[in-house]
Short mmCIF file of C-alpha atoms in Angstrom, two decimals:
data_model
loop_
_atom_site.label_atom_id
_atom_site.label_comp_id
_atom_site.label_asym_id
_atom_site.label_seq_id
_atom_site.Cartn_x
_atom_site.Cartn_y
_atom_site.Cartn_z
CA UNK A 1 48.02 25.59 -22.03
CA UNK A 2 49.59 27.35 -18.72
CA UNK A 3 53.00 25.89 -19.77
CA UNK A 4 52.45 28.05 -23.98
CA UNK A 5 51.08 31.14 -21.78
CA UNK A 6 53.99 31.24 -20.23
CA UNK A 7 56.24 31.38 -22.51
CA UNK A 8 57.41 34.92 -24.16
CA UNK A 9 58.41 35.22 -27.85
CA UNK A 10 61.57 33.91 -28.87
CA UNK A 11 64.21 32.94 -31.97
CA UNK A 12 62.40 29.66 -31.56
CA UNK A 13 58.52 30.73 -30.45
CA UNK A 14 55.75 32.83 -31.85
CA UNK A 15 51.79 33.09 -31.24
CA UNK A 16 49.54 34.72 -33.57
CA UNK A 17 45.78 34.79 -33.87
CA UNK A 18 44.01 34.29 -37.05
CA UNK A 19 43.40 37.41 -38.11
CA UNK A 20 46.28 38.97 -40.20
CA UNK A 21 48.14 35.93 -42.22
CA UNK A 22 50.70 38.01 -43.99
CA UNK A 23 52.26 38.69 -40.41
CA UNK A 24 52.06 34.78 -39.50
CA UNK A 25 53.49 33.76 -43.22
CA UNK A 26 56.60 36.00 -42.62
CA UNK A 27 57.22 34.03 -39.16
CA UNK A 28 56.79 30.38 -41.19
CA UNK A 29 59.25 31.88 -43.53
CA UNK A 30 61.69 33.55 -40.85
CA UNK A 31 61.52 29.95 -38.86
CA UNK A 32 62.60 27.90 -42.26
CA UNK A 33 65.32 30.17 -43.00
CA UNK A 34 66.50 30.35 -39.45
CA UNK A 35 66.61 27.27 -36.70
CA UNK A 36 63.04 26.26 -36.82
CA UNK A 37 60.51 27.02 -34.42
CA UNK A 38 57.00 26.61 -33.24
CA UNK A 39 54.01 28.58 -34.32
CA UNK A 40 51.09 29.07 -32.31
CA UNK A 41 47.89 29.76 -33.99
CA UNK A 42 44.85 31.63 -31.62
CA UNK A 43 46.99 33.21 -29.13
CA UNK A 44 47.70 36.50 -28.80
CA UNK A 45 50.88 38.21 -28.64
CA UNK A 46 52.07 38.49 -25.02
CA UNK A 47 52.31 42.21 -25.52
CA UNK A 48 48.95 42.64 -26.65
CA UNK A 49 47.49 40.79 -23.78
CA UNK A 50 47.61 38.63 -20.41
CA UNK A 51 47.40 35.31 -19.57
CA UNK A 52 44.07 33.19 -20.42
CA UNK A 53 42.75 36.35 -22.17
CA UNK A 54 45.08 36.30 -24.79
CA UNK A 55 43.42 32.57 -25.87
CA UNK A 56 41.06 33.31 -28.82
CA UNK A 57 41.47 30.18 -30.19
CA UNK A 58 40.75 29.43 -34.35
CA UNK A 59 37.18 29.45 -33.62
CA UNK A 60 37.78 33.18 -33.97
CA UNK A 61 38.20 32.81 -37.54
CA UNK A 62 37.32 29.31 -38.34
CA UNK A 63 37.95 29.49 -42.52
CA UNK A 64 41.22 31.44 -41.82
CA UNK A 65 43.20 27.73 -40.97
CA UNK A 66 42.74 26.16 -44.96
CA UNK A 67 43.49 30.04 -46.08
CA UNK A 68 46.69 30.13 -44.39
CA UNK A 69 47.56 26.18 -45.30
CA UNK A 70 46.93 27.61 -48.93
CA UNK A 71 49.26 30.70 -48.63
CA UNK A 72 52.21 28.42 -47.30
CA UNK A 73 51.47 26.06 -50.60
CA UNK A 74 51.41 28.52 -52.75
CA UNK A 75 53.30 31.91 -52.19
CA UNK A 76 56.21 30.50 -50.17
CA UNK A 77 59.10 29.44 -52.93
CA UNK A 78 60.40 26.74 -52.62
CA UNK A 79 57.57 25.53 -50.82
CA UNK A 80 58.59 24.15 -47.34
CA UNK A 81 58.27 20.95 -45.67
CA UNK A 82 58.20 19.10 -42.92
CA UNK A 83 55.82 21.48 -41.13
CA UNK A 84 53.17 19.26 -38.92
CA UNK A 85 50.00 20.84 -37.56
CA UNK A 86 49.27 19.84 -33.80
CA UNK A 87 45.73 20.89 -32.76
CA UNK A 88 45.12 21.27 -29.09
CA UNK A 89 41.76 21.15 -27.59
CA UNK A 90 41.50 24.34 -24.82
CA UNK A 91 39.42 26.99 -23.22
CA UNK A 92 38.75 29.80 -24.69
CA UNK A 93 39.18 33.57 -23.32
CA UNK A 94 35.28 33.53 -23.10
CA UNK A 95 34.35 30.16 -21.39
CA UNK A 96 34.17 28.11 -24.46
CA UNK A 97 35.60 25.05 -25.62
CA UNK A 98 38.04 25.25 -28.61
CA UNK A 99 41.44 24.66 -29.89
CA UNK A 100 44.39 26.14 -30.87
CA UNK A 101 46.81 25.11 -33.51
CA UNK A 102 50.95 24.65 -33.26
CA UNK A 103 53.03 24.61 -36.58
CA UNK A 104 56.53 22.86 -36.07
CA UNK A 105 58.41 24.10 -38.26
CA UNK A 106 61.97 22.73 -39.22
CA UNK A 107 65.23 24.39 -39.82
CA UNK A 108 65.36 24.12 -43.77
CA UNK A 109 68.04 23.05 -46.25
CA UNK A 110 66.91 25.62 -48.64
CA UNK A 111 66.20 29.55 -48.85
CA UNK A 112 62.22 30.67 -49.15
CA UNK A 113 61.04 33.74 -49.82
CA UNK A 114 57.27 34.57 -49.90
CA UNK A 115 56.46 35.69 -53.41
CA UNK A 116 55.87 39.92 -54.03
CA UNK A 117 57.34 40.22 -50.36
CA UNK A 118 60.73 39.27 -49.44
CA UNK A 119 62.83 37.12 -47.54
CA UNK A 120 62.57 36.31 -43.75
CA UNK A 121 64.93 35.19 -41.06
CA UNK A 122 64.13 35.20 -37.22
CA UNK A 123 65.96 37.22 -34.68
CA UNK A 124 65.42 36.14 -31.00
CA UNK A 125 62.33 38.11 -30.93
CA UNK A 126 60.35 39.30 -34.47
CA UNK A 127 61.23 38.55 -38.19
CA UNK A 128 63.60 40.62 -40.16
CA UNK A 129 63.58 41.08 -43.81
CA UNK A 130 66.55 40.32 -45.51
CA UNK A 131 68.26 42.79 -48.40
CA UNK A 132 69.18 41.15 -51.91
CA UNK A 133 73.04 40.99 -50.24
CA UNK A 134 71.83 39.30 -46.70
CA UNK A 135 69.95 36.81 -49.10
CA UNK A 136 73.60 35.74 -50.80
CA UNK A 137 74.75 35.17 -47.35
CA UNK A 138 72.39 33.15 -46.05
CA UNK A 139 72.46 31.14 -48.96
CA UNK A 140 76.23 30.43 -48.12
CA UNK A 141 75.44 30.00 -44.60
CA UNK A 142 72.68 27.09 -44.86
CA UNK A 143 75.23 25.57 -47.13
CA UNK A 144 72.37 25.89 -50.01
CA UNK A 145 75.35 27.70 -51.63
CA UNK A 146 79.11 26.55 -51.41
CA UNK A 147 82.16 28.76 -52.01
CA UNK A 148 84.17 25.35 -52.74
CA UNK A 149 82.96 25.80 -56.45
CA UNK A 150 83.85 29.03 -57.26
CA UNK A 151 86.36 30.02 -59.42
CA UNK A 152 89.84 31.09 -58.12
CA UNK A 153 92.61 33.46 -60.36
CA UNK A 154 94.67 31.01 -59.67
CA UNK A 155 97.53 29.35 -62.38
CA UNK A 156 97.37 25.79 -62.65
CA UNK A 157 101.00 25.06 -62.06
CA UNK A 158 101.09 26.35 -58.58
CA UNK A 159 98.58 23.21 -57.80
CA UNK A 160 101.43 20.78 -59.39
CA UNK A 161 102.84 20.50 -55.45
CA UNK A 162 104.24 17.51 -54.14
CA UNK A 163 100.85 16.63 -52.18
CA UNK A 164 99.17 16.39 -55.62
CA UNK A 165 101.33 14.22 -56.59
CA UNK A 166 101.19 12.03 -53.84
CA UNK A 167 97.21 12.45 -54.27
CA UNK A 168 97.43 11.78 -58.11
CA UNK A 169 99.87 8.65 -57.99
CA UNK A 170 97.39 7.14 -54.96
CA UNK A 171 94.62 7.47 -57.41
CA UNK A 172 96.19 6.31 -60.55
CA UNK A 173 95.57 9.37 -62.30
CA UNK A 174 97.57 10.00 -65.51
CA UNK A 175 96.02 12.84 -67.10
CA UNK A 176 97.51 16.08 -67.58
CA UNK A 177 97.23 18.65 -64.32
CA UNK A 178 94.18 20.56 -65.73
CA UNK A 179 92.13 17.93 -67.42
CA UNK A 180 92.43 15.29 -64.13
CA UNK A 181 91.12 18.48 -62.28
CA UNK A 182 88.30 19.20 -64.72
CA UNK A 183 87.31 16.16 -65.04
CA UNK A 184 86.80 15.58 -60.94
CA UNK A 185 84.59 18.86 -60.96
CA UNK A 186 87.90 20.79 -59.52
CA UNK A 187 88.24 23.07 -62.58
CA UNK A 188 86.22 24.91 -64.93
CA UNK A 189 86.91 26.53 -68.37
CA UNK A 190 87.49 30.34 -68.37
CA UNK A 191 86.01 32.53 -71.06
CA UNK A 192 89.08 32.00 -72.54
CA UNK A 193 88.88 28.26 -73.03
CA UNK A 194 91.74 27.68 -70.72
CA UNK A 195 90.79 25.19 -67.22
CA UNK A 196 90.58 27.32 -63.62
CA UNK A 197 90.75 25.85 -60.53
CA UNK A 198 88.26 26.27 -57.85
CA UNK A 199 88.60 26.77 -54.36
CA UNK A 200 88.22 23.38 -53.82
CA UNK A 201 91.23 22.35 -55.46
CA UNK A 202 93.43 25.29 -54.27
CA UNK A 203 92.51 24.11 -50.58
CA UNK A 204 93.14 20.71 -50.80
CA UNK A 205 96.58 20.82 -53.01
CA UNK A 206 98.36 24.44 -53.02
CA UNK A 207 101.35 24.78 -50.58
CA UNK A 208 99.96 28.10 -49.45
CA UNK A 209 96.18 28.06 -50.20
CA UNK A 210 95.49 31.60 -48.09
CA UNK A 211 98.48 33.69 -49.68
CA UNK A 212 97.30 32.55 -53.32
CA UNK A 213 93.71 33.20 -52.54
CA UNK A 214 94.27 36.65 -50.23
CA UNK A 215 92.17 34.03 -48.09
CA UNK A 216 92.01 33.23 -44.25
CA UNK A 217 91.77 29.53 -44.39
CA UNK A 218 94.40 29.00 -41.38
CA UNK A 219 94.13 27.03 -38.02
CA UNK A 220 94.78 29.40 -35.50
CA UNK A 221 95.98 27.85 -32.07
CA UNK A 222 96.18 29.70 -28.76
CA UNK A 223 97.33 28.44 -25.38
CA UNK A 224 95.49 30.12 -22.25
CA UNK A 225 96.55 29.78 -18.82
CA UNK A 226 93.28 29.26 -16.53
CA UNK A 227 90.04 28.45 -17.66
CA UNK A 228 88.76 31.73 -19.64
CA UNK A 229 90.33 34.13 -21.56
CA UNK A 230 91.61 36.84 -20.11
CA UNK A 231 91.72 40.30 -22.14
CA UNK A 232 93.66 43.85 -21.33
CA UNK A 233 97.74 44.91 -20.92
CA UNK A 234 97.99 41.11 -19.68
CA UNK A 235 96.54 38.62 -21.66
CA UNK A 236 96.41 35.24 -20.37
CA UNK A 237 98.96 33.63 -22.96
CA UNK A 238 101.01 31.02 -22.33
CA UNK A 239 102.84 31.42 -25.83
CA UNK A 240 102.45 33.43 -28.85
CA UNK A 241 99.60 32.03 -31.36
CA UNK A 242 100.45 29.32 -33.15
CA UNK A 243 99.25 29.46 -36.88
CA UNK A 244 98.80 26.78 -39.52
CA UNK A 245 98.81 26.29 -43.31
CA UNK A 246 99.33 24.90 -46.13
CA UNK A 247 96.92 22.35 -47.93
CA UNK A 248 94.00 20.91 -45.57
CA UNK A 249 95.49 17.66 -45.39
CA UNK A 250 98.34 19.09 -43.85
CA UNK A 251 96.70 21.63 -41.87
CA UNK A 252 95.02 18.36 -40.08
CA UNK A 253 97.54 16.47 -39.77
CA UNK A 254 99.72 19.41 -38.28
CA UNK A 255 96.87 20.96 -35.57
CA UNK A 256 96.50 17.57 -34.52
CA UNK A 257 100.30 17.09 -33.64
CA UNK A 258 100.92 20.40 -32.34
CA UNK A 259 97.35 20.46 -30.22
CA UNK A 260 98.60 16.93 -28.66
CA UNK A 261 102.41 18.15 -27.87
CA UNK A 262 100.75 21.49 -26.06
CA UNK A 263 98.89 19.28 -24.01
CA UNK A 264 101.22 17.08 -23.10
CA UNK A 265 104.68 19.66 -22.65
CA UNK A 266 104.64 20.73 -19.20
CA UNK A 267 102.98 20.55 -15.67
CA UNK A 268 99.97 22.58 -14.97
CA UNK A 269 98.26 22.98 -11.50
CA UNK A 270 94.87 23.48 -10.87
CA UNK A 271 93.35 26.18 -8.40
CA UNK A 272 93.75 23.92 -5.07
CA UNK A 273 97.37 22.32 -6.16
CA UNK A 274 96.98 19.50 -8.19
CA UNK A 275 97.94 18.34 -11.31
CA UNK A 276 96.24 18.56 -14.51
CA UNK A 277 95.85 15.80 -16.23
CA UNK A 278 94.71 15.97 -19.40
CA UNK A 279 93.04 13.15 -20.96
CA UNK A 280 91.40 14.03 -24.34
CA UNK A 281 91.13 10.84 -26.67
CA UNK A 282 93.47 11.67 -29.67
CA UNK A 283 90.89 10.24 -31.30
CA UNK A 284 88.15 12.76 -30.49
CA UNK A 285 90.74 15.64 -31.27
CA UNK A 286 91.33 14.31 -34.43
CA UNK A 287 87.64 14.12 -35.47
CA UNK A 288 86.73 17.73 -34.38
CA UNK A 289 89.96 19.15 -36.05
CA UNK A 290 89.02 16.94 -39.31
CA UNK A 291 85.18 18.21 -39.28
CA UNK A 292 86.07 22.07 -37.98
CA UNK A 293 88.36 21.96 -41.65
CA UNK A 294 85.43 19.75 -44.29
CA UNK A 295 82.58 21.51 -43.00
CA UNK A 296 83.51 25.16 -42.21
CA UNK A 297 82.09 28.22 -44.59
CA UNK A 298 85.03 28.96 -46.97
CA UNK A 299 82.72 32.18 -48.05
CA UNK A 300 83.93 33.65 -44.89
CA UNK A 301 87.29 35.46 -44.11
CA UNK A 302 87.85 34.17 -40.77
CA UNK A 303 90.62 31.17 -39.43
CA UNK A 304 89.58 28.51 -37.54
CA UNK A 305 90.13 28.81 -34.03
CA UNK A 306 91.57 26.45 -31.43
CA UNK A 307 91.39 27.71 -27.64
CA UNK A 308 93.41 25.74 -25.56
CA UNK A 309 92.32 26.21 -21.43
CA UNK A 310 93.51 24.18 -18.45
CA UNK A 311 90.01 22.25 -18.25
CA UNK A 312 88.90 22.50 -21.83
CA UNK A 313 89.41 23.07 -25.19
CA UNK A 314 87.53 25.23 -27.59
CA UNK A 315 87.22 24.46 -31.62
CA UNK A 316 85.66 26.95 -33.84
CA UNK A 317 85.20 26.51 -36.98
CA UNK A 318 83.46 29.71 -39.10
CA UNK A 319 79.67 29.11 -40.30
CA UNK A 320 76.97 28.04 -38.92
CA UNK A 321 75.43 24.43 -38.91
CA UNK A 322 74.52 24.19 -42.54
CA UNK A 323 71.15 22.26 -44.50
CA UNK A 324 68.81 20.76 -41.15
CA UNK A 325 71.56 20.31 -38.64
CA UNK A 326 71.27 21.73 -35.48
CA UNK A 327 72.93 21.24 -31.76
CA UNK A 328 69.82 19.18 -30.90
CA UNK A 329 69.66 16.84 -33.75
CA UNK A 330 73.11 16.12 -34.69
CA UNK A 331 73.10 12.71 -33.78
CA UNK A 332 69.69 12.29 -35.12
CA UNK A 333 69.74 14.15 -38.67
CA UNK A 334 72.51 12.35 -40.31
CA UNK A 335 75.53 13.24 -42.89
CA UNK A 336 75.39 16.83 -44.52
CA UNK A 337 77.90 18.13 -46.20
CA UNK A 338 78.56 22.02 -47.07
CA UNK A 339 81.62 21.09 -49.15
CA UNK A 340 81.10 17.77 -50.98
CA UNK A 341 83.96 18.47 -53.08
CA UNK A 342 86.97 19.07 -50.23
CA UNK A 343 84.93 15.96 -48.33
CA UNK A 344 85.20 13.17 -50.93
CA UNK A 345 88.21 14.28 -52.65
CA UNK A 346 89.97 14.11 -48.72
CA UNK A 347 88.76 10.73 -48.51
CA UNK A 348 91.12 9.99 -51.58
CA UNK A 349 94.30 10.67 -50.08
CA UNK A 350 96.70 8.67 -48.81
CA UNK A 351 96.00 7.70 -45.26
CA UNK A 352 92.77 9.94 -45.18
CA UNK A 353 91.60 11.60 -41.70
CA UNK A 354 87.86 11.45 -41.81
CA UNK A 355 86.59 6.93 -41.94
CA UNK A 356 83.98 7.06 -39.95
CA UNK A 357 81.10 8.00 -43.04
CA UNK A 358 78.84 10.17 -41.52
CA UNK A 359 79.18 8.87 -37.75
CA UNK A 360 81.95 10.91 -36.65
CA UNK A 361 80.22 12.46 -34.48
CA UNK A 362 78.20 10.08 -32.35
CA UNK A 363 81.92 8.31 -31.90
CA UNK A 364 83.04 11.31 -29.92
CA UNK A 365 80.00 10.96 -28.03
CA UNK A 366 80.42 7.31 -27.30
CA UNK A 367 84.50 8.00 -27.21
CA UNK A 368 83.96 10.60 -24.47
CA UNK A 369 81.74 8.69 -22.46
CA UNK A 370 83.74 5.42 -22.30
CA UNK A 371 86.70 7.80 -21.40
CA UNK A 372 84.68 8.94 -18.03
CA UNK A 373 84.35 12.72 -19.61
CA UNK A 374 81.18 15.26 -20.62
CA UNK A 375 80.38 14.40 -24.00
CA UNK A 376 81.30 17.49 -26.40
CA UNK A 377 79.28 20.18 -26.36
CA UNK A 378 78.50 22.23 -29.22
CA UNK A 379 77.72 26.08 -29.05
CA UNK A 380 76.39 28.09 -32.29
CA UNK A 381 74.35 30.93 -33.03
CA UNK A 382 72.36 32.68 -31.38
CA UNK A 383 74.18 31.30 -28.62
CA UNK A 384 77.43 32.97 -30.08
CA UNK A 385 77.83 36.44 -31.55
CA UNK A 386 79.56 35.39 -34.96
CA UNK A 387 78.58 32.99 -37.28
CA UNK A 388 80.53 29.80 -36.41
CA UNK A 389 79.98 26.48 -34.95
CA UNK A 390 82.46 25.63 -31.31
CA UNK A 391 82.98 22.11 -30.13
CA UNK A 392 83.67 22.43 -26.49
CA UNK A 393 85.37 19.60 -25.21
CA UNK A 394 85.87 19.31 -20.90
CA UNK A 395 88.70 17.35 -19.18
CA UNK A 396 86.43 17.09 -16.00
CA UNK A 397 85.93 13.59 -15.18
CA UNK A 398 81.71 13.21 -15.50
CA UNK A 399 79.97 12.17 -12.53
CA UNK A 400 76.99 10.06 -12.76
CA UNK A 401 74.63 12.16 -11.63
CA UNK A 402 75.47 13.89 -14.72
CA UNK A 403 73.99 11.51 -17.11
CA UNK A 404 70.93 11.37 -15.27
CA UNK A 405 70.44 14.88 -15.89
CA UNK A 406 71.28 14.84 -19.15
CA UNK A 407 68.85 12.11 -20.16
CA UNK A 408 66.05 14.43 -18.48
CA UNK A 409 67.46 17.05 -20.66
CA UNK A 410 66.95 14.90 -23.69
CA UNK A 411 63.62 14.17 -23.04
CA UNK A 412 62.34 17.48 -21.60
CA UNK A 413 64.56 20.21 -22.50
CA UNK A 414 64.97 22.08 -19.19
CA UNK A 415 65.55 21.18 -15.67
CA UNK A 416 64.74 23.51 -12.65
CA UNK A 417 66.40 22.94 -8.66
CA UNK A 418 62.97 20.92 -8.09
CA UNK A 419 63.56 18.64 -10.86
CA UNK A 420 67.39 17.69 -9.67
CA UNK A 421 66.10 16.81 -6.32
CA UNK A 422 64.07 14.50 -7.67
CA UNK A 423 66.90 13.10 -9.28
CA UNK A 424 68.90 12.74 -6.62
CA UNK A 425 66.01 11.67 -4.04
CA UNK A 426 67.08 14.29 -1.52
CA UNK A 427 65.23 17.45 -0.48
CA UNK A 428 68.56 19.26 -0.18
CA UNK A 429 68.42 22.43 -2.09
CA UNK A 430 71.76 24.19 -1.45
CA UNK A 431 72.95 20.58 -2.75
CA UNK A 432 70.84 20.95 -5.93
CA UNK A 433 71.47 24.47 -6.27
CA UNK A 434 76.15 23.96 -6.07
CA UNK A 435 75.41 21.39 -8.50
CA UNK A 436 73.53 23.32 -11.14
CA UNK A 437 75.81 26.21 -10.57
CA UNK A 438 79.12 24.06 -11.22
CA UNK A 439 77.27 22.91 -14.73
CA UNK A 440 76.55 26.72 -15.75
CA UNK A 441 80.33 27.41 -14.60
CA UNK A 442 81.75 24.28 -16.98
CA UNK A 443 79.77 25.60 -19.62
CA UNK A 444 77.41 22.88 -19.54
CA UNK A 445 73.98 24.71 -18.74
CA UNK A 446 72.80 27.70 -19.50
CA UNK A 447 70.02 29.55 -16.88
CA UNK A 448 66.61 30.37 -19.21
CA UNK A 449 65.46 32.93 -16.29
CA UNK A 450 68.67 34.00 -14.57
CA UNK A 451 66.70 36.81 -12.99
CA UNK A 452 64.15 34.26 -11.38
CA UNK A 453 65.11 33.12 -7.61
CA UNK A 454 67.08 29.86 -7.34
CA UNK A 455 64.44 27.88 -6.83
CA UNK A 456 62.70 29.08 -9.74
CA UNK A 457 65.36 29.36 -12.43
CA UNK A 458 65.23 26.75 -15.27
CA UNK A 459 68.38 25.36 -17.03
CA UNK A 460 69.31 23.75 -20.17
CA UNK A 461 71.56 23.03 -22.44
CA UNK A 462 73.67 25.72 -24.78
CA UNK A 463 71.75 25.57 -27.96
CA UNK A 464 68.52 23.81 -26.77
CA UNK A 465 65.28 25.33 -27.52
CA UNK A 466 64.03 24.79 -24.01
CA UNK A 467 60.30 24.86 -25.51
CA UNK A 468 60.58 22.47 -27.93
CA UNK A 469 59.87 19.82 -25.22
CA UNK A 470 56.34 20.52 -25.72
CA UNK A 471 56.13 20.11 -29.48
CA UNK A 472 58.41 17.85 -32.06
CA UNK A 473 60.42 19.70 -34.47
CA UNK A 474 61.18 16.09 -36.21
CA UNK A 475 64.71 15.47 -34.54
CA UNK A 476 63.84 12.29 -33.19
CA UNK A 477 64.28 13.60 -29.66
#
């Protein structure tokens, strides 16, 4: 109970008492259309209140509970799921035994609404309503929605290109242009009778899907020198932006090559002297270039982004994590794919770049590790200011100490300079306190109370609901 009380509201965390449901319906709502969360029923708002008085517990309003399991049944649409109800036994403000109730609620593969009030999504610290044009967005962000099927003014010719054919003759295909496409779910009819293509198929075959589309669908690569960018008159730089088109196939094939020859033309030095050696696994590169192009939000006008730096590399891809997925549970929640179209028809071609069905991931994990490195990192909203997802991969070799921490991590979602120690069986706590520090520099920790002394600052991971420790969201975790 001292561990809730302490914790303010969040994106992830709300308390409510029992009194007003319409107020703790929106945050149910706002939680399923956002990242998920954890809702505490019979606590009061920490602005209303102060420590153990704010526990009123659901004895307060004991019929309330099957009244608000009613409302969730029946004026949320589509009704959610997933949501488990945790009672835990306290004392009340007043002396007396009781309980309180926590909702996990999961991140949601759909868009709910609650019926004659609106739409909900949680900001990192109340609900917002959403307008009829946010709604259209955030269907196309959860992936509910994918801009792969719409209709392009495109002519059909301009997808007879030499990769089609290449695609076509792999597949045995032997229908005319248009009806091959139509019948793969690539085209539709017009009003006019006559086949269109969608952006699906102008992706994955047009020699210049972006110029036919007025589109930004590039890969964008930029070569820092140092270890952050560096903006003003004298941008850090080492060459002009690289920028890649053409069909996705391609555009794979050709960030992968060009990624691999900047990291391997030249001699760079570190701060004290020495060499850089890099030593990303092609094989990782390949996987995050491959998933950065199937599973980025074509509904946005934004390039994907590839940040080279002398001890990392950046990949952002635009949209966020679509249907459950989250940076918590992506090794957990299994395949889900925005863009089922560009995915399987990929998986077609000749010499394909995505095998590993649904466990590319957790073999970048495993790749990294047996390579001595951090495994990737993944950073996405609200941890960034634009909707995207960024794979951060470090060439720093990973001490062991490392994956001690980060199994603690795993299991309870923040770490504080008390909790290293123990790790490391010393009561050293400058020692603790450079090592935490060189994680938060590497981008591997984040501080949850950077104002708090040393000794009392938490960590954890980007993208970790630290609270979620105390409560399952369903991630397996």
């Amino acid at each position: 109970m001292e561990q809730l009380l302490g914790w303010g509201e969040d994106h992830t965390f709300d308390c409510k008492r029992l009194g007003k449901l319409d107020r703790a319906l929106e945050t149910v709502v706002a939680f399923s259309n956002s990242d998920g969360g954890h809702l505490v029923l019979g606590i009061e708002d920490p602005a209303k209140g102060k420590g153990h008085d704010r526990v009123y517990g659901i004895q307060e309003h004991p019929e309330a509970l099957d009244d608000f399991r009613k409302l969730i049944e029946t004026r949320v649409t589509p009704p959610p799921t997933g949501i488990t109800w945790s009672p835990v036994a306290c004392t009340l403000r007043d002396g007396r035994s009781g309980s309180i109730v926590v909702l996990s609620i999961p991140k949601s593969l759909q868009v709910h609404s609650i019926v004659g009030d609106g739409t909900f999504v949680r900001l990192s610290h109340s609900n917002k309503e959403l307008v009829a044009s946010e709604i259209t967005e955030l269907a196309f962000a959860r992936g509910a929605t994918s801009a792969e099927v719409q209709i392009v003014d495109v002519l059909l010719p301009l997808l007879d290109t030499p990769v089609w054919r290449a695609y076509a003759n792999h597949r045995h295909l032997t229908r005319p242009l248009g009806e091959s496409l139509e019948v793969m779910g690539l085209a539709k009819k017009g009003v006019d009778g006559l086949p269109r293509p969608t952006k699906a198929a102008v992706l994955l075959f047009a020699e210049d899907p972006s110029g036919l589309m007025a589109a930004k669908a590039h890969i964008r690569v930029f070569h820092y020198k140092g270890d952050h960018v560096v903006h003003g008159p004298d941008p850090n730089l080492l060459k002009p932006p690289k920028t890649l088109g053409g069909p996705l196939i391609r555009q794979i094939g050709d960030a992968l090559e060009y990624v691999v020859d900047e990291l391997a033309t030249g001699v760079r030095m570190g701060p004290h002297g020495f060499e850089i050696v890099q030593r990303y696994p092609v094989r990782v590169l390949r996987e995050a270039m491959t998933n950065a192009v199937i599973h980025r939000d074509y509904h946005l006008e934004q390039d994907i982004q590839v940040r080279i730096f002398d001890d990392h590399i950046e990949i952002e891809s635009p949209g966020l994590f679509p249907g459950p997925m989250t940076t918590t549970n992506l090794l957990t929640a299994g395949p889900f794919n925005r863009n089922s179209l560009i995915v399987n028809h990929l998986r077609e071609f000749p010499n394909p770049p995505n095998l590993d069905a649904g466990e590319g991931v957790r073999m970048m994990f495993q790749t990294m590790d047996k390579a001595g490195l951090y495994v990737p990192i993944y950073w996405t909203g609200p941890s960034l200011t634009r909707p995207a997802v960024c794979v951060y991969l470090l060439n720093v070799a990973r001490p062991s100490v490392w994956d001690q921490v980060n199994a603690y991590l795993e299991r309870h979602r923040m770490i504080a300079n008390e909790n290293l120690r123990i790790i490391l069986r010393t009561d050293d706590t400058l020692k603790a306190s450079k090592l935490l520090r060189g994680w938060v520099k590497h981008g591997l920790l984040v501080a949850i109370n950077p104002k708090a002394s040393k000794r009392q600052r938490s960590y954890t991971k980007p993208g970790m609901t630290p609270n979620t420790g105390l409560f399952s969201l369903g991630d397996g975790k």
